[in-house]
Amino acid sequence: MGTPYCCPNCRTNRSRFNIIEQVAQPVRLDPQTGEIIEAFDGLSPGPFHTQYNGPDKRIQCGVCGLIEEERTFIKFGEK
Ligand SMILES: [Zn+2]
């Protein structure tokens, strides 16, 4: 059971999309070199580190290239 998408920009595309999985990886970088000192794989990065709370995925229209949150495409898919 899927959810119909429709592109809010070109308004005709309902079938061709790129699903972009967004995986946030919390890391601590060396301030001088930018190298990763610590990667928190599945671990809590601690109380001073804001956790990613954005969407799991974004959608790109396969026709016009618009990238938006999935819910935007779902909202237009309902019409
Ligand atoms: Zn489009």
PDB file of N, CA and C and ligand atoms in Angstrom:
ATOM      1  N   MET A   1       0.853  -1.191   0.000  1.00  0.00           N
ATOM      2  CA  MET A   1       0.000   0.000   0.000  1.00  0.00           C
ATOM      3  C   MET A   1       0.891   1.244   0.000  1.00  0.00           C
ATOM      4  N   GLY A   2       0.836   2.013  -1.081  1.00  0.00           N
ATOM      5  CA  GLY A   2       1.676   3.201  -1.185  1.00  0.00           C
ATOM      6  C   GLY A   2       0.889   4.473  -0.925  1.00  0.00           C
ATOM      7  N   THR A   3       1.574   5.554  -1.075  1.00  0.00           N
ATOM      8  CA  THR A   3       0.939   6.860  -0.943  1.00  0.00           C
ATOM      9  C   THR A   3       1.157   7.618  -2.238  1.00  0.00           C
ATOM     10  N   PRO A   4       0.085   8.077  -2.881  1.00  0.00           N
ATOM     11  CA  PRO A   4       0.265   8.786  -4.150  1.00  0.00           C
ATOM     12  C   PRO A   4       1.000  10.122  -3.958  1.00  0.00           C
ATOM     13  N   TYR A   5       1.964  10.361  -4.831  1.00  0.00           N
ATOM     14  CA  TYR A   5       2.663  11.646  -4.852  1.00  0.00           C
ATOM     15  C   TYR A   5       2.216  12.422  -6.080  1.00  0.00           C
ATOM     16  N   CYS A   6       2.294  13.736  -5.950  1.00  0.00           N
ATOM     17  CA  CYS A   6       2.174  14.581  -7.135  1.00  0.00           C
ATOM     18  C   CYS A   6       3.092  15.775  -6.939  1.00  0.00           C
ATOM     19  N   CYS A   7       3.824  16.151  -7.979  1.00  0.00           N
ATOM     20  CA  CYS A   7       4.751  17.265  -7.865  1.00  0.00           C
ATOM     21  C   CYS A   7       3.997  18.586  -7.805  1.00  0.00           C
ATOM     22  N   PRO A   8       4.228  19.403  -6.761  1.00  0.00           N
ATOM     23  CA  PRO A   8       3.531  20.687  -6.646  1.00  0.00           C
ATOM     24  C   PRO A   8       4.045  21.741  -7.612  1.00  0.00           C
ATOM     25  N   ASN A   9       5.165  21.470  -8.249  1.00  0.00           N
ATOM     26  CA  ASN A   9       5.726  22.461  -9.177  1.00  0.00           C
ATOM     27  C   ASN A   9       5.233  22.238 -10.607  1.00  0.00           C
ATOM     28  N   CYS A  10       5.521  21.062 -11.165  1.00  0.00           N
ATOM     29  CA  CYS A  10       5.091  20.839 -12.548  1.00  0.00           C
ATOM     30  C   CYS A  10       3.655  20.303 -12.607  1.00  0.00           C
ATOM     31  N   ARG A  11       3.148  19.808 -11.483  1.00  0.00           N
ATOM     32  CA  ARG A  11       1.730  19.455 -11.311  1.00  0.00           C
ATOM     33  C   ARG A  11       1.224  18.303 -12.188  1.00  0.00           C
ATOM     34  N   THR A  12       2.105  17.734 -12.967  1.00  0.00           N
ATOM     35  CA  THR A  12       1.639  16.634 -13.813  1.00  0.00           C
ATOM     36  C   THR A  12       2.287  15.316 -13.428  1.00  0.00           C
ATOM     37  N   ASN A  13       3.488  15.398 -12.852  1.00  0.00           N
ATOM     38  CA  ASN A  13       4.218  14.166 -12.558  1.00  0.00           C
ATOM     39  C   ASN A  13       3.654  13.470 -11.326  1.00  0.00           C
ATOM     40  N   ARG A  14       3.215  12.222 -11.526  1.00  0.00           N
ATOM     41  CA  ARG A  14       2.739  11.404 -10.421  1.00  0.00           C
ATOM     42  C   ARG A  14       3.462  10.070 -10.356  1.00  0.00           C
ATOM     43  N   SER A  15       4.487   9.899 -11.195  1.00  0.00           N
ATOM     44  CA  SER A  15       5.076   8.561 -11.258  1.00  0.00           C
ATOM     45  C   SER A  15       6.599   8.520 -11.155  1.00  0.00           C
ATOM     46  N   ARG A  16       7.296   9.589 -11.523  1.00  0.00           N
ATOM     47  CA  ARG A  16       8.762   9.521 -11.516  1.00  0.00           C
ATOM     48  C   ARG A  16       9.347  10.403 -10.415  1.00  0.00           C
ATOM     49  N   PHE A  17       9.991   9.739  -9.454  1.00  0.00           N
ATOM     50  CA  PHE A  17      10.553  10.471  -8.323  1.00  0.00           C
ATOM     51  C   PHE A  17      11.877   9.866  -7.889  1.00  0.00           C
ATOM     52  N   ASN A  18      12.702  10.686  -7.260  1.00  0.00           N
ATOM     53  CA  ASN A  18      13.887  10.194  -6.572  1.00  0.00           C
ATOM     54  C   ASN A  18      13.644  10.335  -5.078  1.00  0.00           C
ATOM     55  N   ILE A  19      13.720   9.206  -4.383  1.00  0.00           N
ATOM     56  CA  ILE A  19      13.558   9.224  -2.932  1.00  0.00           C
ATOM     57  C   ILE A  19      14.937   9.375  -2.307  1.00  0.00           C
ATOM     58  N   ILE A  20      15.110  10.439  -1.531  1.00  0.00           N
ATOM     59  CA  ILE A  20      16.404  10.739  -0.932  1.00  0.00           C
ATOM     60  C   ILE A  20      16.327  10.412   0.552  1.00  0.00           C
ATOM     61  N   GLU A  21      17.009   9.357   0.936  1.00  0.00           N
ATOM     62  CA  GLU A  21      17.039   8.979   2.349  1.00  0.00           C
ATOM     63  C   GLU A  21      18.006   9.902   3.075  1.00  0.00           C
ATOM     64  N   GLN A  22      17.549  10.465   4.173  1.00  0.00           N
ATOM     65  CA  GLN A  22      18.404  11.359   4.941  1.00  0.00           C
ATOM     66  C   GLN A  22      18.813  10.663   6.241  1.00  0.00           C
ATOM     67  N   VAL A  23      20.092  10.368   6.340  1.00  0.00           N
ATOM     68  CA  VAL A  23      20.611   9.732   7.547  1.00  0.00           C
ATOM     69  C   VAL A  23      21.593  10.693   8.208  1.00  0.00           C
ATOM     70  N   ALA A  24      21.218  11.175   9.368  1.00  0.00           N
ATOM     71  CA  ALA A  24      22.091  12.104  10.091  1.00  0.00           C
ATOM     72  C   ALA A  24      23.115  11.313  10.894  1.00  0.00           C
ATOM     73  N   GLN A  25      24.369  11.657  10.737  1.00  0.00           N
ATOM     74  CA  GLN A  25      25.406  11.013  11.534  1.00  0.00           C
ATOM     75  C   GLN A  25      26.039  12.049  12.452  1.00  0.00           C
ATOM     76  N   PRO A  26      25.747  11.960  13.752  1.00  0.00           N
ATOM     77  CA  PRO A  26      26.359  12.915  14.663  1.00  0.00           C
ATOM     78  C   PRO A  26      27.861  12.656  14.795  1.00  0.00           C
ATOM     79  N   VAL A  27      28.633  13.709  14.655  1.00  0.00           N
ATOM     80  CA  VAL A  27      30.095  13.580  14.747  1.00  0.00           C
ATOM     81  C   VAL A  27      30.671  14.754  15.536  1.00  0.00           C
ATOM     82  N   ARG A  28      31.890  14.570  15.982  1.00  0.00           N
ATOM     83  CA  ARG A  28      32.644  15.676  16.566  1.00  0.00           C
ATOM     84  C   ARG A  28      33.880  15.876  15.699  1.00  0.00           C
ATOM     85  N   LEU A  29      34.095  17.109  15.270  1.00  0.00           N
ATOM     86  CA  LEU A  29      35.207  17.401  14.373  1.00  0.00           C
ATOM     87  C   LEU A  29      36.339  18.113  15.108  1.00  0.00           C
ATOM     88  N   ASP A  30      37.524  17.904  14.603  1.00  0.00           N
ATOM     89  CA  ASP A  30      38.664  18.703  15.049  1.00  0.00           C
ATOM     90  C   ASP A  30      38.455  20.126  14.518  1.00  0.00           C
ATOM     91  N   PRO A  31      38.410  21.136  15.393  1.00  0.00           N
ATOM     92  CA  PRO A  31      38.095  22.503  14.933  1.00  0.00           C
ATOM     93  C   PRO A  31      39.119  23.054  13.939  1.00  0.00           C
ATOM     94  N   GLN A  32      40.334  22.589  14.009  1.00  0.00           N
ATOM     95  CA  GLN A  32      41.366  23.110  13.107  1.00  0.00           C
ATOM     96  C   GLN A  32      41.371  22.394  11.760  1.00  0.00           C
ATOM     97  N   THR A  33      41.353  21.073  11.800  1.00  0.00           N
ATOM     98  CA  THR A  33      41.522  20.312  10.560  1.00  0.00           C
ATOM     99  C   THR A  33      40.207  19.878   9.935  1.00  0.00           C
ATOM    100  N   GLY A  34      39.140  19.848  10.723  1.00  0.00           N
ATOM    101  CA  GLY A  34      37.860  19.376  10.217  1.00  0.00           C
ATOM    102  C   GLY A  34      37.755  17.867  10.176  1.00  0.00           C
ATOM    103  N   GLU A  35      38.766  17.195  10.655  1.00  0.00           N
ATOM    104  CA  GLU A  35      38.715  15.727  10.685  1.00  0.00           C
ATOM    105  C   GLU A  35      37.766  15.239  11.766  1.00  0.00           C
ATOM    106  N   ILE A  36      37.155  14.077  11.514  1.00  0.00           N
ATOM    107  CA  ILE A  36      36.237  13.493  12.495  1.00  0.00           C
ATOM    108  C   ILE A  36      37.042  12.890  13.647  1.00  0.00           C
ATOM    109  N   ILE A  37      36.813  13.415  14.843  1.00  0.00           N
ATOM    110  CA  ILE A  37      37.469  12.883  16.037  1.00  0.00           C
ATOM    111  C   ILE A  37      36.644  11.750  16.613  1.00  0.00           C
ATOM    112  N   GLU A  38      35.317  11.949  16.558  1.00  0.00           N
ATOM    113  CA  GLU A  38      34.434  10.999  17.208  1.00  0.00           C
ATOM    114  C   GLU A  38      33.154  10.883  16.387  1.00  0.00           C
ATOM    115  N   ALA A  39      32.750   9.647  16.093  1.00  0.00           N
ATOM    116  CA  ALA A  39      31.480   9.402  15.411  1.00  0.00           C
ATOM    117  C   ALA A  39      30.577   8.645  16.369  1.00  0.00           C
ATOM    118  N   PHE A  40      29.385   9.186  16.580  1.00  0.00           N
ATOM    119  CA  PHE A  40      28.470   8.587  17.554  1.00  0.00           C
ATOM    120  C   PHE A  40      27.504   7.658  16.838  1.00  0.00           C
ATOM    121  N   ASP A  41      27.980   6.489  16.463  1.00  0.00           N
ATOM    122  CA  ASP A  41      27.130   5.536  15.734  1.00  0.00           C
ATOM    123  C   ASP A  41      26.134   4.899  16.682  1.00  0.00           C
ATOM    124  N   GLY A  42      24.912   5.374  16.610  1.00  0.00           N
ATOM    125  CA  GLY A  42      23.863   4.808  17.452  1.00  0.00           C
ATOM    126  C   GLY A  42      23.992   5.180  18.916  1.00  0.00           C
ATOM    127  N   LEU A  43      24.989   5.995  19.246  1.00  0.00           N
ATOM    128  CA  LEU A  43      25.169   6.402  20.634  1.00  0.00           C
ATOM    129  C   LEU A  43      24.718   7.844  20.797  1.00  0.00           C
ATOM    130  N   SER A  44      24.393   8.218  22.013  1.00  0.00           N
ATOM    131  CA  SER A  44      24.010   9.601  22.269  1.00  0.00           C
ATOM    132  C   SER A  44      25.257  10.485  22.223  1.00  0.00           C
ATOM    133  N   PRO A  45      25.180  11.568  21.449  1.00  0.00           N
ATOM    134  CA  PRO A  45      26.333  12.478  21.396  1.00  0.00           C
ATOM    135  C   PRO A  45      26.439  13.385  22.617  1.00  0.00           C
ATOM    136  N   GLY A  46      25.523  13.241  23.568  1.00  0.00           N
ATOM    137  CA  GLY A  46      25.610  14.020  24.792  1.00  0.00           C
ATOM    138  C   GLY A  46      24.617  15.162  24.834  1.00  0.00           C
ATOM    139  N   PRO A  47      24.465  15.747  26.018  1.00  0.00           N
ATOM    140  CA  PRO A  47      23.407  16.745  26.239  1.00  0.00           C
ATOM    141  C   PRO A  47      23.618  18.066  25.504  1.00  0.00           C
ATOM    142  N   PHE A  48      24.834  18.350  25.044  1.00  0.00           N
ATOM    143  CA  PHE A  48      25.090  19.650  24.400  1.00  0.00           C
ATOM    144  C   PHE A  48      24.998  19.563  22.884  1.00  0.00           C
ATOM    145  N   HIS A  49      24.641  18.396  22.395  1.00  0.00           N
ATOM    146  CA  HIS A  49      24.610  18.163  20.952  1.00  0.00           C
ATOM    147  C   HIS A  49      23.157  18.057  20.504  1.00  0.00           C
ATOM    148  N   THR A  50      22.710  18.987  19.697  1.00  0.00           N
ATOM    149  CA  THR A  50      21.327  18.964  19.205  1.00  0.00           C
ATOM    150  C   THR A  50      21.130  17.794  18.262  1.00  0.00           C
ATOM    151  N   GLN A  51      20.113  16.998  18.544  1.00  0.00           N
ATOM    152  CA  GLN A  51      19.841  15.833  17.706  1.00  0.00           C
ATOM    153  C   GLN A  51      19.061  16.243  16.467  1.00  0.00           C
ATOM    154  N   TYR A  52      19.357  15.570  15.370  1.00  0.00           N
ATOM    155  CA  TYR A  52      18.617  15.811  14.135  1.00  0.00           C
ATOM    156  C   TYR A  52      17.167  15.391  14.310  1.00  0.00           C
ATOM    157  N   ASN A  53      16.254  16.289  14.010  1.00  0.00           N
ATOM    158  CA  ASN A  53      14.847  15.905  14.119  1.00  0.00           C
ATOM    159  C   ASN A  53      14.076  16.267  12.844  1.00  0.00           C
ATOM    160  N   GLY A  54      14.803  16.341  11.743  1.00  0.00           N
ATOM    161  CA  GLY A  54      14.160  16.612  10.457  1.00  0.00           C
ATOM    162  C   GLY A  54      13.558  15.347   9.876  1.00  0.00           C
ATOM    163  N   PRO A  55      13.020  15.452   8.681  1.00  0.00           N
ATOM    164  CA  PRO A  55      12.369  14.296   8.059  1.00  0.00           C
ATOM    165  C   PRO A  55      13.363  13.207   7.647  1.00  0.00           C
ATOM    166  N   ASP A  56      12.891  11.960   7.617  1.00  0.00           N
ATOM    167  CA  ASP A  56      13.724  10.813   7.227  1.00  0.00           C
ATOM    168  C   ASP A  56      14.108  10.872   5.761  1.00  0.00           C
ATOM    169  N   LYS A  57      13.234  11.451   4.969  1.00  0.00           N
ATOM    170  CA  LYS A  57      13.533  11.484   3.540  1.00  0.00           C
ATOM    171  C   LYS A  57      12.982  12.725   2.881  1.00  0.00           C
ATOM    172  N   ARG A  58      13.587  13.045   1.762  1.00  0.00           N
ATOM    173  CA  ARG A  58      13.074  14.102   0.902  1.00  0.00           C
ATOM    174  C   ARG A  58      12.811  13.480  -0.450  1.00  0.00           C
ATOM    175  N   ILE A  59      12.006  14.168  -1.231  1.00  0.00           N
ATOM    176  CA  ILE A  59      11.615  13.645  -2.533  1.00  0.00           C
ATOM    177  C   ILE A  59      12.018  14.632  -3.613  1.00  0.00           C
ATOM    178  N   GLN A  60      12.592  14.101  -4.676  1.00  0.00           N
ATOM    179  CA  GLN A  60      12.864  14.935  -5.844  1.00  0.00           C
ATOM    180  C   GLN A  60      11.958  14.505  -6.985  1.00  0.00           C
ATOM    181  N   CYS A  61      11.336  15.487  -7.613  1.00  0.00           N
ATOM    182  CA  CYS A  61      10.520  15.218  -8.799  1.00  0.00           C
ATOM    183  C   CYS A  61      11.440  14.747  -9.915  1.00  0.00           C
ATOM    184  N   GLY A  62      11.107  13.629 -10.539  1.00  0.00           N
ATOM    185  CA  GLY A  62      11.915  13.084 -11.618  1.00  0.00           C
ATOM    186  C   GLY A  62      11.715  13.791 -12.943  1.00  0.00           C
ATOM    187  N   VAL A  63      10.833  14.772 -12.973  1.00  0.00           N
ATOM    188  CA  VAL A  63      10.578  15.511 -14.210  1.00  0.00           C
ATOM    189  C   VAL A  63      11.195  16.913 -14.149  1.00  0.00           C
ATOM    190  N   CYS A  64      10.843  17.703 -13.114  1.00  0.00           N
ATOM    191  CA  CYS A  64      11.345  19.083 -13.070  1.00  0.00           C
ATOM    192  C   CYS A  64      12.496  19.258 -12.085  1.00  0.00           C
ATOM    193  N   GLY A  65      12.743  18.263 -11.220  1.00  0.00           N
ATOM    194  CA  GLY A  65      13.916  18.330 -10.339  1.00  0.00           C
ATOM    195  C   GLY A  65      13.664  18.987  -8.996  1.00  0.00           C
ATOM    196  N   LEU A  66      12.435  19.411  -8.722  1.00  0.00           N
ATOM    197  CA  LEU A  66      12.110  20.037  -7.440  1.00  0.00           C
ATOM    198  C   LEU A  66      12.381  19.070  -6.279  1.00  0.00           C
ATOM    199  N   ILE A  67      13.037  19.566  -5.224  1.00  0.00           N
ATOM    200  CA  ILE A  67      13.262  18.755  -4.023  1.00  0.00           C
ATOM    201  C   ILE A  67      12.486  19.373  -2.876  1.00  0.00           C
ATOM    202  N   GLU A  68      11.612  18.564  -2.286  1.00  0.00           N
ATOM    203  CA  GLU A  68      10.815  19.032  -1.151  1.00  0.00           C
ATOM    204  C   GLU A  68      10.632  17.889  -0.170  1.00  0.00           C
ATOM    205  N   GLU A  69      10.050  18.225   0.981  1.00  0.00           N
ATOM    206  CA  GLU A  69       9.709  17.182   1.930  1.00  0.00           C
ATOM    207  C   GLU A  69       8.613  16.288   1.362  1.00  0.00           C
ATOM    208  N   GLU A  70       8.609  15.051   1.820  1.00  0.00           N
ATOM    209  CA  GLU A  70       7.651  14.078   1.301  1.00  0.00           C
ATOM    210  C   GLU A  70       6.209  14.549   1.465  1.00  0.00           C
ATOM    211  N   ARG A  71       5.924  15.185   2.601  1.00  0.00           N
ATOM    212  CA  ARG A  71       4.522  15.562   2.875  1.00  0.00           C
ATOM    213  C   ARG A  71       3.982  16.560   1.842  1.00  0.00           C
ATOM    214  N   THR A  72       4.886  17.370   1.255  1.00  0.00           N
ATOM    215  CA  THR A  72       4.457  18.313   0.221  1.00  0.00           C
ATOM    216  C   THR A  72       3.938  17.563  -0.997  1.00  0.00           C
ATOM    217  N   PHE A  73       4.653  16.498  -1.382  1.00  0.00           N
ATOM    218  CA  PHE A  73       4.231  15.691  -2.532  1.00  0.00           C
ATOM    219  C   PHE A  73       2.970  14.894  -2.210  1.00  0.00           C
ATOM    220  N   ILE A  74       2.864  14.444  -0.952  1.00  0.00           N
ATOM    221  CA  ILE A  74       1.684  13.678  -0.550  1.00  0.00           C
ATOM    222  C   ILE A  74       0.448  14.571  -0.573  1.00  0.00           C
ATOM    223  N   LYS A  75       0.616  15.804  -0.080  1.00  0.00           N
ATOM    224  CA  LYS A  75      -0.508  16.745  -0.037  1.00  0.00           C
ATOM    225  C   LYS A  75      -1.063  16.989  -1.441  1.00  0.00           C
ATOM    226  N   PHE A  76      -0.166  17.152  -2.411  1.00  0.00           N
ATOM    227  CA  PHE A  76      -0.618  17.368  -3.777  1.00  0.00           C
ATOM    228  C   PHE A  76      -1.149  16.083  -4.401  1.00  0.00           C
ATOM    229  N   GLY A  77      -0.653  14.947  -3.923  1.00  0.00           N
ATOM    230  CA  GLY A  77      -1.115  13.662  -4.447  1.00  0.00           C
ATOM    231  C   GLY A  77      -2.556  13.362  -4.067  1.00  0.00           C
ATOM    232  N   GLU A  78      -3.036  14.008  -3.016  1.00  0.00           N
ATOM    233  CA  GLU A  78      -4.415  13.785  -2.556  1.00  0.00           C
ATOM    234  C   GLU A  78      -5.432  14.402  -3.501  1.00  0.00           C
ATOM    235  N   LYS A  79      -5.011  15.426  -4.241  1.00  0.00           N
ATOM    236  CA  LYS A  79      -5.964  16.151  -5.077  1.00  0.00           C
ATOM    237  C   LYS A  79      -6.279  15.411  -6.372  1.00  0.00           C
TER     238      LYS A  79
HETATM  239 ZN    ZN B   1       7.928  18.363 -10.960  1.00  0.00          ZN
END
